[in-house]
Amino acid sequence: MIYFTPYETAPSLFHIYEPGDVHCTLIVGRERALLFDTGYGFCDIKEAVTALTDLPLTIVNSHGHLDHAGGNFRFAQEIYIHPYERQVYDLYQAEKESLMDRMWSLYQQGKKPRPWPEGFSRQDYYPYKPCSFVDLTDGQTFDLGGRIVEAIFFPGHTRGCVALYDHQSGLLLAGDNLGHSIWIMFEQSASLAEYRSCLCRLKDDFEIKGILGSHYSGIYPASLIDTVMQCVNQRDDGRSTLFIHPRKGYKALRRKVPLTDVPGVSSLYLVYPFD
Ligand SMILES: [Zn+2]
């Protein structure tokens, strides 16, 4: 069974799909490669990366949620992360069982692909998996050999979220902070005002040619930032609907706006807190 599916979204940039509906991204330069996120860790992402490049690897986590940092333990090397996200990582390591119960029930209802490979042991996966974190700084650059990748602090979905800008392709790797379903409603999320100011900074400081999100295989147009900005600016509690987090029971508001320029996607959802 092929578990990971890499899409070469731009030259030597692979958006790697993992069942469970999440992607890691591998950017390959002349001398090094950079892996953005490590997925759930149900299957060995390191093998999938090695099949694409044998260059030395730098690893960065967009944030500490299990579907982005769960595969960290597969690597015996330091992993860059925003300092705030260390506690998010710990929190989600402790919630594995309930997260996986939820995934399994969605799979059985036919709403999600089978999340883990044949022979996978949930019992082996449940215990806390330590990994070696190193603090990332805003504006930190990684020179992959003729290819510069820049880290941008982007508080929103969580307060320590990080995006990467690939100067070669002009693609912004936005993690869970940009996409067609944006959740800024966790106890660990930033305020909408803070998120909005980050969107402004992205527009002002970077020439973005396209956006990669963690839960979509294609490339979003750069105009997605404007659509999200409008949605944030025109937050209208009267036109939003009640949203209840399926696992934690948090209550929030959900605003739906039409999307016209994203293949296969007709609506954008922003989930945000009551004030
Ligand atoms: Zn997340």
PDB file of C-alpha atoms and ligand atoms in Angstrom:
ATOM      1  CA  MET A   1       0.000   0.000   0.000  1.00  0.00           C
ATOM      2  CA  ILE A   2       1.314   3.445  -0.902  1.00  0.00           C
ATOM      3  CA  TYR A   3       0.771   5.569   2.171  1.00  0.00           C
ATOM      4  CA  PHE A   4       2.317   8.961   1.317  1.00  0.00           C
ATOM      5  CA  THR A   5       1.654  10.603  -2.055  1.00  0.00           C
ATOM      6  CA  PRO A   6       4.060  13.388  -3.097  1.00  0.00           C
ATOM      7  CA  TYR A   7       2.914  16.070  -5.558  1.00  0.00           C
ATOM      8  CA  GLU A   8       5.690  18.120  -7.181  1.00  0.00           C
ATOM      9  CA  THR A   9       3.787  21.363  -6.822  1.00  0.00           C
ATOM     10  CA  ALA A  10       6.715  23.534  -7.982  1.00  0.00           C
ATOM     11  CA  PRO A  11      10.190  22.517  -9.208  1.00  0.00           C
ATOM     12  CA  SER A  12      11.810  20.468  -6.411  1.00  0.00           C
ATOM     13  CA  LEU A  13       8.993  21.316  -3.995  1.00  0.00           C
ATOM     14  CA  PHE A  14       6.860  18.364  -2.958  1.00  0.00           C
ATOM     15  CA  HIS A  15       3.524  18.642  -1.155  1.00  0.00           C
ATOM     16  CA  ILE A  16       3.233  15.187   0.407  1.00  0.00           C
ATOM     17  CA  TYR A  17      -0.282  13.874   1.084  1.00  0.00           C
ATOM     18  CA  GLU A  18      -0.909  11.645   4.075  1.00  0.00           C
ATOM     19  CA  PRO A  19      -4.190   9.733   4.637  1.00  0.00           C
ATOM     20  CA  GLY A  20      -6.003  11.473   7.455  1.00  0.00           C
ATOM     21  CA  ASP A  21      -6.063  14.461   5.118  1.00  0.00           C
ATOM     22  CA  VAL A  22      -2.897  16.379   5.872  1.00  0.00           C
ATOM     23  CA  HIS A  23       0.258  17.328   3.951  1.00  0.00           C
ATOM     24  CA  CYS A  24       3.916  17.875   4.763  1.00  0.00           C
ATOM     25  CA  THR A  25       6.048  19.869   2.334  1.00  0.00           C
ATOM     26  CA  LEU A  26       9.589  19.101   1.204  1.00  0.00           C
ATOM     27  CA  ILE A  27      11.687  21.838  -0.430  1.00  0.00           C
ATOM     28  CA  VAL A  28      14.873  20.657  -2.087  1.00  0.00           C
ATOM     29  CA  GLY A  29      17.830  22.937  -2.804  1.00  0.00           C
ATOM     30  CA  ARG A  30      21.258  22.078  -4.216  1.00  0.00           C
ATOM     31  CA  GLU A  31      22.856  21.283  -0.842  1.00  0.00           C
ATOM     32  CA  ARG A  32      20.061  20.734   1.675  1.00  0.00           C
ATOM     33  CA  ALA A  33      16.376  19.967   1.839  1.00  0.00           C
ATOM     34  CA  LEU A  34      13.792  21.347   4.261  1.00  0.00           C
ATOM     35  CA  LEU A  35      10.776  19.425   5.547  1.00  0.00           C
ATOM     36  CA  PHE A  36       7.868  21.528   6.801  1.00  0.00           C
ATOM     37  CA  ASP A  37       5.869  19.384   9.251  1.00  0.00           C
ATOM     38  CA  THR A  38       6.065  15.671   9.842  1.00  0.00           C
ATOM     39  CA  GLY A  39       2.410  14.539   9.769  1.00  0.00           C
ATOM     40  CA  TYR A  40       0.779  12.240  12.311  1.00  0.00           C
ATOM     41  CA  GLY A  41       3.666   9.790  12.464  1.00  0.00           C
ATOM     42  CA  PHE A  42       1.421   6.744  11.862  1.00  0.00           C
ATOM     43  CA  CYS A  43       3.811   5.697   9.100  1.00  0.00           C
ATOM     44  CA  ASP A  44       7.487   6.549   8.597  1.00  0.00           C
ATOM     45  CA  ILE A  45       7.580   9.910   6.803  1.00  0.00           C
ATOM     46  CA  LYS A  46      11.370   9.702   6.912  1.00  0.00           C
ATOM     47  CA  GLU A  47      11.273   6.875   4.358  1.00  0.00           C
ATOM     48  CA  ALA A  48       9.031   8.940   2.065  1.00  0.00           C
ATOM     49  CA  VAL A  49      11.455  11.880   2.315  1.00  0.00           C
ATOM     50  CA  THR A  50      14.503   9.701   1.681  1.00  0.00           C
ATOM     51  CA  ALA A  51      12.833   8.405  -1.493  1.00  0.00           C
ATOM     52  CA  LEU A  52      12.705  12.004  -2.778  1.00  0.00           C
ATOM     53  CA  THR A  53      16.116  13.308  -1.683  1.00  0.00           C
ATOM     54  CA  ASP A  54      19.302  12.101  -0.014  1.00  0.00           C
ATOM     55  CA  LEU A  55      20.414  15.627   0.949  1.00  0.00           C
ATOM     56  CA  PRO A  56      20.854  16.602   4.606  1.00  0.00           C
ATOM     57  CA  LEU A  57      17.570  17.713   6.093  1.00  0.00           C
ATOM     58  CA  THR A  58      16.333  20.710   8.086  1.00  0.00           C
ATOM     59  CA  ILE A  59      12.943  20.191   9.767  1.00  0.00           C
ATOM     60  CA  VAL A  60      10.499  22.919  10.792  1.00  0.00           C
ATOM     61  CA  ASN A  61       7.093  22.485  12.452  1.00  0.00           C
ATOM     62  CA  SER A  62       4.322  24.924  11.489  1.00  0.00           C
ATOM     63  CA  HIS A  63       2.811  24.357  14.964  1.00  0.00           C
ATOM     64  CA  GLY A  64       2.502  21.655  17.584  1.00  0.00           C
ATOM     65  CA  HIS A  65      -0.765  19.906  16.623  1.00  0.00           C
ATOM     66  CA  LEU A  66      -0.562  16.142  16.259  1.00  0.00           C
ATOM     67  CA  ASP A  67      -1.192  16.109  12.485  1.00  0.00           C
ATOM     68  CA  HIS A  68       1.810  18.420  11.964  1.00  0.00           C
ATOM     69  CA  ALA A  69       4.345  17.337  14.563  1.00  0.00           C
ATOM     70  CA  GLY A  70       3.273  13.768  15.342  1.00  0.00           C
ATOM     71  CA  GLY A  71       5.971  12.335  13.064  1.00  0.00           C
ATOM     72  CA  ASN A  72       8.819  14.252  14.744  1.00  0.00           C
ATOM     73  CA  PHE A  73       9.868  11.155  16.660  1.00  0.00           C
ATOM     74  CA  ARG A  74      10.790   9.486  13.371  1.00  0.00           C
ATOM     75  CA  PHE A  75      13.830  11.794  13.132  1.00  0.00           C
ATOM     76  CA  ALA A  76      16.888  11.728  15.396  1.00  0.00           C
ATOM     77  CA  GLN A  77      17.711  15.390  14.836  1.00  0.00           C
ATOM     78  CA  GLU A  78      16.730  18.847  16.074  1.00  0.00           C
ATOM     79  CA  ILE A  79      13.412  20.256  14.891  1.00  0.00           C
ATOM     80  CA  TYR A  80      12.737  23.982  14.654  1.00  0.00           C
ATOM     81  CA  ILE A  81       9.551  25.220  16.292  1.00  0.00           C
ATOM     82  CA  HIS A  82       8.208  28.417  17.842  1.00  0.00           C
ATOM     83  CA  PRO A  83       8.877  28.246  21.601  1.00  0.00           C
ATOM     84  CA  TYR A  84       5.171  28.561  22.397  1.00  0.00           C
ATOM     85  CA  GLU A  85       4.383  25.403  20.474  1.00  0.00           C
ATOM     86  CA  ARG A  86       6.355  23.124  22.772  1.00  0.00           C
ATOM     87  CA  GLN A  87       3.410  23.130  25.181  1.00  0.00           C
ATOM     88  CA  VAL A  88       0.941  22.618  22.321  1.00  0.00           C
ATOM     89  CA  TYR A  89       2.977  19.588  21.259  1.00  0.00           C
ATOM     90  CA  ASP A  90       2.808  18.184  24.803  1.00  0.00           C
ATOM     91  CA  LEU A  91      -0.919  18.839  25.021  1.00  0.00           C
ATOM     92  CA  TYR A  92      -1.679  16.980  21.790  1.00  0.00           C
ATOM     93  CA  GLN A  93       0.629  14.109  22.640  1.00  0.00           C
ATOM     94  CA  ALA A  94      -1.595  13.616  25.682  1.00  0.00           C
ATOM     95  CA  GLU A  95      -4.782  13.689  23.583  1.00  0.00           C
ATOM     96  CA  LYS A  96      -3.790  11.077  21.026  1.00  0.00           C
ATOM     97  CA  GLU A  97      -6.339   8.499  22.113  1.00  0.00           C
ATOM     98  CA  SER A  98      -9.367  10.772  21.818  1.00  0.00           C
ATOM     99  CA  LEU A  99      -8.086  12.244  18.539  1.00  0.00           C
ATOM    100  CA  MET A 100      -7.684   8.797  17.064  1.00  0.00           C
ATOM    101  CA  ASP A 101     -11.075   7.621  18.305  1.00  0.00           C
ATOM    102  CA  ARG A 102     -12.562  10.573  16.434  1.00  0.00           C
ATOM    103  CA  MET A 103     -10.587   9.796  13.249  1.00  0.00           C
ATOM    104  CA  TRP A 104     -11.644   6.168  13.394  1.00  0.00           C
ATOM    105  CA  SER A 105     -15.299   7.055  13.757  1.00  0.00           C
ATOM    106  CA  LEU A 106     -15.117   9.467  10.773  1.00  0.00           C
ATOM    107  CA  TYR A 107     -13.427   6.748   8.723  1.00  0.00           C
ATOM    108  CA  GLN A 108     -16.155   4.262   9.617  1.00  0.00           C
ATOM    109  CA  GLN A 109     -18.834   6.772   8.633  1.00  0.00           C
ATOM    110  CA  GLY A 110     -17.103   7.086   5.253  1.00  0.00           C
ATOM    111  CA  LYS A 111     -16.190  10.719   5.849  1.00  0.00           C
ATOM    112  CA  LYS A 112     -12.371  10.315   5.883  1.00  0.00           C
ATOM    113  CA  PRO A 113      -9.786   7.993   4.336  1.00  0.00           C
ATOM    114  CA  ARG A 114      -8.354   5.156   6.393  1.00  0.00           C
ATOM    115  CA  PRO A 115      -6.037   7.099   8.695  1.00  0.00           C
ATOM    116  CA  TRP A 116      -3.284   4.620   9.467  1.00  0.00           C
ATOM    117  CA  PRO A 117      -1.575   1.779   7.579  1.00  0.00           C
ATOM    118  CA  GLU A 118      -2.155  -1.961   7.935  1.00  0.00           C
ATOM    119  CA  GLY A 119      -0.397  -3.399  10.968  1.00  0.00           C
ATOM    120  CA  PHE A 120      -0.233  -0.053  12.791  1.00  0.00           C
ATOM    121  CA  SER A 121      -0.319  -0.389  16.575  1.00  0.00           C
ATOM    122  CA  ARG A 122      -2.318   2.261  18.388  1.00  0.00           C
ATOM    123  CA  GLN A 123      -0.965   1.036  21.734  1.00  0.00           C
ATOM    124  CA  ASP A 124       2.626   1.626  20.613  1.00  0.00           C
ATOM    125  CA  TYR A 125       1.738   5.059  19.322  1.00  0.00           C
ATOM    126  CA  TYR A 126      -0.097   6.365  22.415  1.00  0.00           C
ATOM    127  CA  PRO A 127       2.831   6.980  24.785  1.00  0.00           C
ATOM    128  CA  TYR A 128       4.428  10.445  24.740  1.00  0.00           C
ATOM    129  CA  LYS A 129       7.057  10.658  22.007  1.00  0.00           C
ATOM    130  CA  PRO A 130       9.938  12.954  22.943  1.00  0.00           C
ATOM    131  CA  CYS A 131      11.775  14.873  20.256  1.00  0.00           C
ATOM    132  CA  SER A 132      14.551  17.440  20.206  1.00  0.00           C
ATOM    133  CA  PHE A 133      13.184  20.947  19.663  1.00  0.00           C
ATOM    134  CA  VAL A 134      15.186  24.073  18.875  1.00  0.00           C
ATOM    135  CA  ASP A 135      13.676  27.584  18.956  1.00  0.00           C
ATOM    136  CA  LEU A 136      12.868  29.254  15.674  1.00  0.00           C
ATOM    137  CA  THR A 137      13.171  33.036  15.308  1.00  0.00           C
ATOM    138  CA  ASP A 138      11.015  35.307  13.178  1.00  0.00           C
ATOM    139  CA  GLY A 139      12.781  36.073   9.886  1.00  0.00           C
ATOM    140  CA  GLN A 140      15.201  33.176  10.279  1.00  0.00           C
ATOM    141  CA  THR A 141      16.404  32.024   6.888  1.00  0.00           C
ATOM    142  CA  PHE A 142      17.497  28.604   5.709  1.00  0.00           C
ATOM    143  CA  ASP A 143      19.901  28.491   2.777  1.00  0.00           C
ATOM    144  CA  LEU A 144      19.316  25.195   0.992  1.00  0.00           C
ATOM    145  CA  GLY A 145      22.002  25.970  -1.604  1.00  0.00           C
ATOM    146  CA  GLY A 146      20.716  28.468  -4.158  1.00  0.00           C
ATOM    147  CA  ARG A 147      17.310  28.429  -2.485  1.00  0.00           C
ATOM    148  CA  ILE A 148      16.422  30.591   0.511  1.00  0.00           C
ATOM    149  CA  VAL A 149      13.454  29.734   2.712  1.00  0.00           C
ATOM    150  CA  GLU A 150      12.333  32.286   5.307  1.00  0.00           C
ATOM    151  CA  ALA A 151      10.384  31.682   8.511  1.00  0.00           C
ATOM    152  CA  ILE A 152       7.555  34.088   9.344  1.00  0.00           C
ATOM    153  CA  PHE A 153       5.837  34.102  12.734  1.00  0.00           C
ATOM    154  CA  PHE A 154       2.127  33.982  12.008  1.00  0.00           C
ATOM    155  CA  PRO A 155       0.013  33.785  15.170  1.00  0.00           C
ATOM    156  CA  GLY A 156      -3.565  32.795  14.407  1.00  0.00           C
ATOM    157  CA  HIS A 157      -4.645  29.151  14.470  1.00  0.00           C
ATOM    158  CA  THR A 158      -2.230  28.865  17.394  1.00  0.00           C
ATOM    159  CA  ARG A 159      -0.133  31.616  18.939  1.00  0.00           C
ATOM    160  CA  GLY A 160       3.148  30.061  17.820  1.00  0.00           C
ATOM    161  CA  CYS A 161       2.239  29.242  14.226  1.00  0.00           C
ATOM    162  CA  VAL A 162       4.964  29.710  11.642  1.00  0.00           C
ATOM    163  CA  ALA A 163       4.716  30.046   7.856  1.00  0.00           C
ATOM    164  CA  LEU A 164       7.578  29.617   5.403  1.00  0.00           C
ATOM    165  CA  TYR A 165       8.246  31.674   2.299  1.00  0.00           C
ATOM    166  CA  ASP A 166      10.172  29.966  -0.496  1.00  0.00           C
ATOM    167  CA  HIS A 167      11.962  32.792  -2.315  1.00  0.00           C
ATOM    168  CA  GLN A 168      12.508  30.631  -5.414  1.00  0.00           C
ATOM    169  CA  SER A 169       8.904  29.660  -6.153  1.00  0.00           C
ATOM    170  CA  GLY A 170       7.200  32.574  -4.396  1.00  0.00           C
ATOM    171  CA  LEU A 171       5.024  30.049  -2.556  1.00  0.00           C
ATOM    172  CA  LEU A 172       3.898  30.677   1.002  1.00  0.00           C
ATOM    173  CA  LEU A 173       3.633  27.518   3.113  1.00  0.00           C
ATOM    174  CA  ALA A 174       0.916  28.547   5.513  1.00  0.00           C
ATOM    175  CA  GLY A 175       0.247  25.431   7.600  1.00  0.00           C
ATOM    176  CA  ASP A 176      -3.249  25.661   9.090  1.00  0.00           C
ATOM    177  CA  ASN A 177      -3.336  29.457   9.004  1.00  0.00           C
ATOM    178  CA  LEU A 178      -4.591  29.817   5.431  1.00  0.00           C
ATOM    179  CA  GLY A 179      -6.895  27.476   3.571  1.00  0.00           C
ATOM    180  CA  HIS A 180     -10.591  26.973   2.962  1.00  0.00           C
ATOM    181  CA  SER A 181     -11.328  26.035   6.566  1.00  0.00           C
ATOM    182  CA  ILE A 182      -9.527  28.232   9.062  1.00  0.00           C
ATOM    183  CA  TRP A 183      -9.938  27.585  12.780  1.00  0.00           C
ATOM    184  CA  ILE A 184      -8.947  30.420  15.093  1.00  0.00           C
ATOM    185  CA  MET A 185     -10.926  29.258  18.060  1.00  0.00           C
ATOM    186  CA  PHE A 186      -8.684  27.178  20.307  1.00  0.00           C
ATOM    187  CA  GLU A 187      -7.575  28.140  23.790  1.00  0.00           C
ATOM    188  CA  GLN A 188      -4.118  28.330  22.195  1.00  0.00           C
ATOM    189  CA  SER A 189      -5.224  30.546  19.284  1.00  0.00           C
ATOM    190  CA  ALA A 190      -4.235  34.184  18.801  1.00  0.00           C
ATOM    191  CA  SER A 191      -6.859  36.935  18.657  1.00  0.00           C
ATOM    192  CA  LEU A 192      -8.512  37.743  15.332  1.00  0.00           C
ATOM    193  CA  ALA A 193      -6.907  41.217  15.490  1.00  0.00           C
ATOM    194  CA  GLU A 194      -3.467  39.696  15.800  1.00  0.00           C
ATOM    195  CA  TYR A 195      -4.192  37.282  12.962  1.00  0.00           C
ATOM    196  CA  ARG A 196      -5.412  40.149  10.791  1.00  0.00           C
ATOM    197  CA  SER A 197      -2.260  42.187  11.347  1.00  0.00           C
ATOM    198  CA  CYS A 198      -0.197  39.179  10.231  1.00  0.00           C
ATOM    199  CA  LEU A 199      -2.230  38.953   7.027  1.00  0.00           C
ATOM    200  CA  CYS A 200      -1.459  42.636   6.350  1.00  0.00           C
ATOM    201  CA  ARG A 201       2.237  42.039   6.947  1.00  0.00           C
ATOM    202  CA  LEU A 202       2.275  39.093   4.535  1.00  0.00           C
ATOM    203  CA  LYS A 203       0.692  41.216   1.821  1.00  0.00           C
ATOM    204  CA  ASP A 204       3.037  44.141   2.411  1.00  0.00           C
ATOM    205  CA  ASP A 205       6.339  42.321   2.810  1.00  0.00           C
ATOM    206  CA  PHE A 206       6.215  39.303   0.498  1.00  0.00           C
ATOM    207  CA  GLU A 207       5.578  38.822  -3.193  1.00  0.00           C
ATOM    208  CA  ILE A 208       3.339  35.787  -2.810  1.00  0.00           C
ATOM    209  CA  LYS A 209       2.613  33.862  -6.009  1.00  0.00           C
ATOM    210  CA  GLY A 210       0.586  31.092  -4.425  1.00  0.00           C
ATOM    211  CA  ILE A 211      -0.227  29.498  -1.084  1.00  0.00           C
ATOM    212  CA  LEU A 212       0.083  25.943   0.140  1.00  0.00           C
ATOM    213  CA  GLY A 213      -2.146  24.880   3.006  1.00  0.00           C
ATOM    214  CA  SER A 214      -1.744  21.726   5.050  1.00  0.00           C
ATOM    215  CA  HIS A 215      -5.159  20.326   4.178  1.00  0.00           C
ATOM    216  CA  TYR A 216      -5.343  20.939   0.416  1.00  0.00           C
ATOM    217  CA  SER A 217      -3.283  19.287  -2.318  1.00  0.00           C
ATOM    218  CA  GLY A 218      -3.369  22.156  -4.831  1.00  0.00           C
ATOM    219  CA  ILE A 219      -2.089  25.723  -4.782  1.00  0.00           C
ATOM    220  CA  TYR A 220      -4.393  28.447  -3.504  1.00  0.00           C
ATOM    221  CA  PRO A 221      -4.127  31.749  -5.380  1.00  0.00           C
ATOM    222  CA  ALA A 222      -2.481  34.613  -3.496  1.00  0.00           C
ATOM    223  CA  SER A 223      -5.898  36.333  -3.562  1.00  0.00           C
ATOM    224  CA  LEU A 224      -6.982  33.911  -0.816  1.00  0.00           C
ATOM    225  CA  ILE A 225      -5.394  36.342   1.653  1.00  0.00           C
ATOM    226  CA  ASP A 226      -7.771  39.105   0.476  1.00  0.00           C
ATOM    227  CA  THR A 227     -10.774  36.801   0.790  1.00  0.00           C
ATOM    228  CA  VAL A 228      -9.763  35.814   4.318  1.00  0.00           C
ATOM    229  CA  MET A 229      -9.081  39.439   5.200  1.00  0.00           C
ATOM    230  CA  GLN A 230     -12.559  40.457   4.017  1.00  0.00           C
ATOM    231  CA  CYS A 231     -14.050  37.638   6.034  1.00  0.00           C
ATOM    232  CA  VAL A 232     -12.187  38.819   9.142  1.00  0.00           C
ATOM    233  CA  ASN A 233     -13.008  42.495   8.534  1.00  0.00           C
ATOM    234  CA  GLN A 234     -16.678  41.820   7.953  1.00  0.00           C
ATOM    235  CA  ARG A 235     -17.097  39.418  10.806  1.00  0.00           C
ATOM    236  CA  ASP A 236     -20.775  39.483  11.295  1.00  0.00           C
ATOM    237  CA  ASP A 237     -21.967  37.449  14.205  1.00  0.00           C
ATOM    238  CA  GLY A 238     -25.555  37.696  12.943  1.00  0.00           C
ATOM    239  CA  ARG A 239     -24.642  35.925   9.697  1.00  0.00           C
ATOM    240  CA  SER A 240     -22.399  33.372  11.332  1.00  0.00           C
ATOM    241  CA  THR A 241     -23.595  30.056  12.662  1.00  0.00           C
ATOM    242  CA  LEU A 242     -22.834  28.308  15.921  1.00  0.00           C
ATOM    243  CA  PHE A 243     -19.903  25.920  15.701  1.00  0.00           C
ATOM    244  CA  ILE A 244     -19.163  23.300  18.338  1.00  0.00           C
ATOM    245  CA  HIS A 245     -15.773  21.619  18.279  1.00  0.00           C
ATOM    246  CA  PRO A 246     -16.574  17.942  17.622  1.00  0.00           C
ATOM    247  CA  ARG A 247     -14.126  16.587  20.176  1.00  0.00           C
ATOM    248  CA  LYS A 248     -13.666  19.277  22.788  1.00  0.00           C
ATOM    249  CA  GLY A 249     -17.083  20.876  22.765  1.00  0.00           C
ATOM    250  CA  TYR A 250     -15.724  24.450  22.470  1.00  0.00           C
ATOM    251  CA  LYS A 251     -18.382  26.803  21.173  1.00  0.00           C
ATOM    252  CA  ALA A 252     -17.465  29.336  18.488  1.00  0.00           C
ATOM    253  CA  LEU A 253     -18.903  31.100  15.440  1.00  0.00           C
ATOM    254  CA  ARG A 254     -18.501  29.987  11.843  1.00  0.00           C
ATOM    255  CA  ARG A 255     -18.650  32.360   8.893  1.00  0.00           C
ATOM    256  CA  LYS A 256     -19.020  30.987   5.367  1.00  0.00           C
ATOM    257  CA  VAL A 257     -18.088  33.013   2.277  1.00  0.00           C
ATOM    258  CA  PRO A 258     -18.023  31.914  -1.386  1.00  0.00           C
ATOM    259  CA  LEU A 259     -14.708  31.031  -3.041  1.00  0.00           C
ATOM    260  CA  THR A 260     -14.672  31.363  -6.815  1.00  0.00           C
ATOM    261  CA  ASP A 261     -11.024  30.861  -7.767  1.00  0.00           C
ATOM    262  CA  VAL A 262     -10.007  27.654  -5.986  1.00  0.00           C
ATOM    263  CA  PRO A 263     -10.466  24.427  -8.008  1.00  0.00           C
ATOM    264  CA  GLY A 264     -12.735  21.938  -6.264  1.00  0.00           C
ATOM    265  CA  VAL A 265     -13.626  24.280  -3.413  1.00  0.00           C
ATOM    266  CA  SER A 266     -16.664  26.566  -3.395  1.00  0.00           C
ATOM    267  CA  SER A 267     -16.670  28.000   0.126  1.00  0.00           C
ATOM    268  CA  LEU A 268     -14.309  29.291   2.756  1.00  0.00           C
ATOM    269  CA  TYR A 269     -15.097  28.789   6.433  1.00  0.00           C
ATOM    270  CA  LEU A 270     -13.648  30.901   9.208  1.00  0.00           C
ATOM    271  CA  VAL A 271     -14.228  29.618  12.727  1.00  0.00           C
ATOM    272  CA  TYR A 272     -13.649  32.327  15.322  1.00  0.00           C
ATOM    273  CA  PRO A 273     -14.444  32.893  18.970  1.00  0.00           C
ATOM    274  CA  PHE A 274     -17.232  34.852  20.591  1.00  0.00           C
ATOM    275  CA  ASP A 275     -15.598  38.035  21.890  1.00  0.00           C
TER     276      ASP A 275
HETATM  277 ZN    ZN B   1      -3.593  22.695  13.568  1.00  0.00          ZN
END
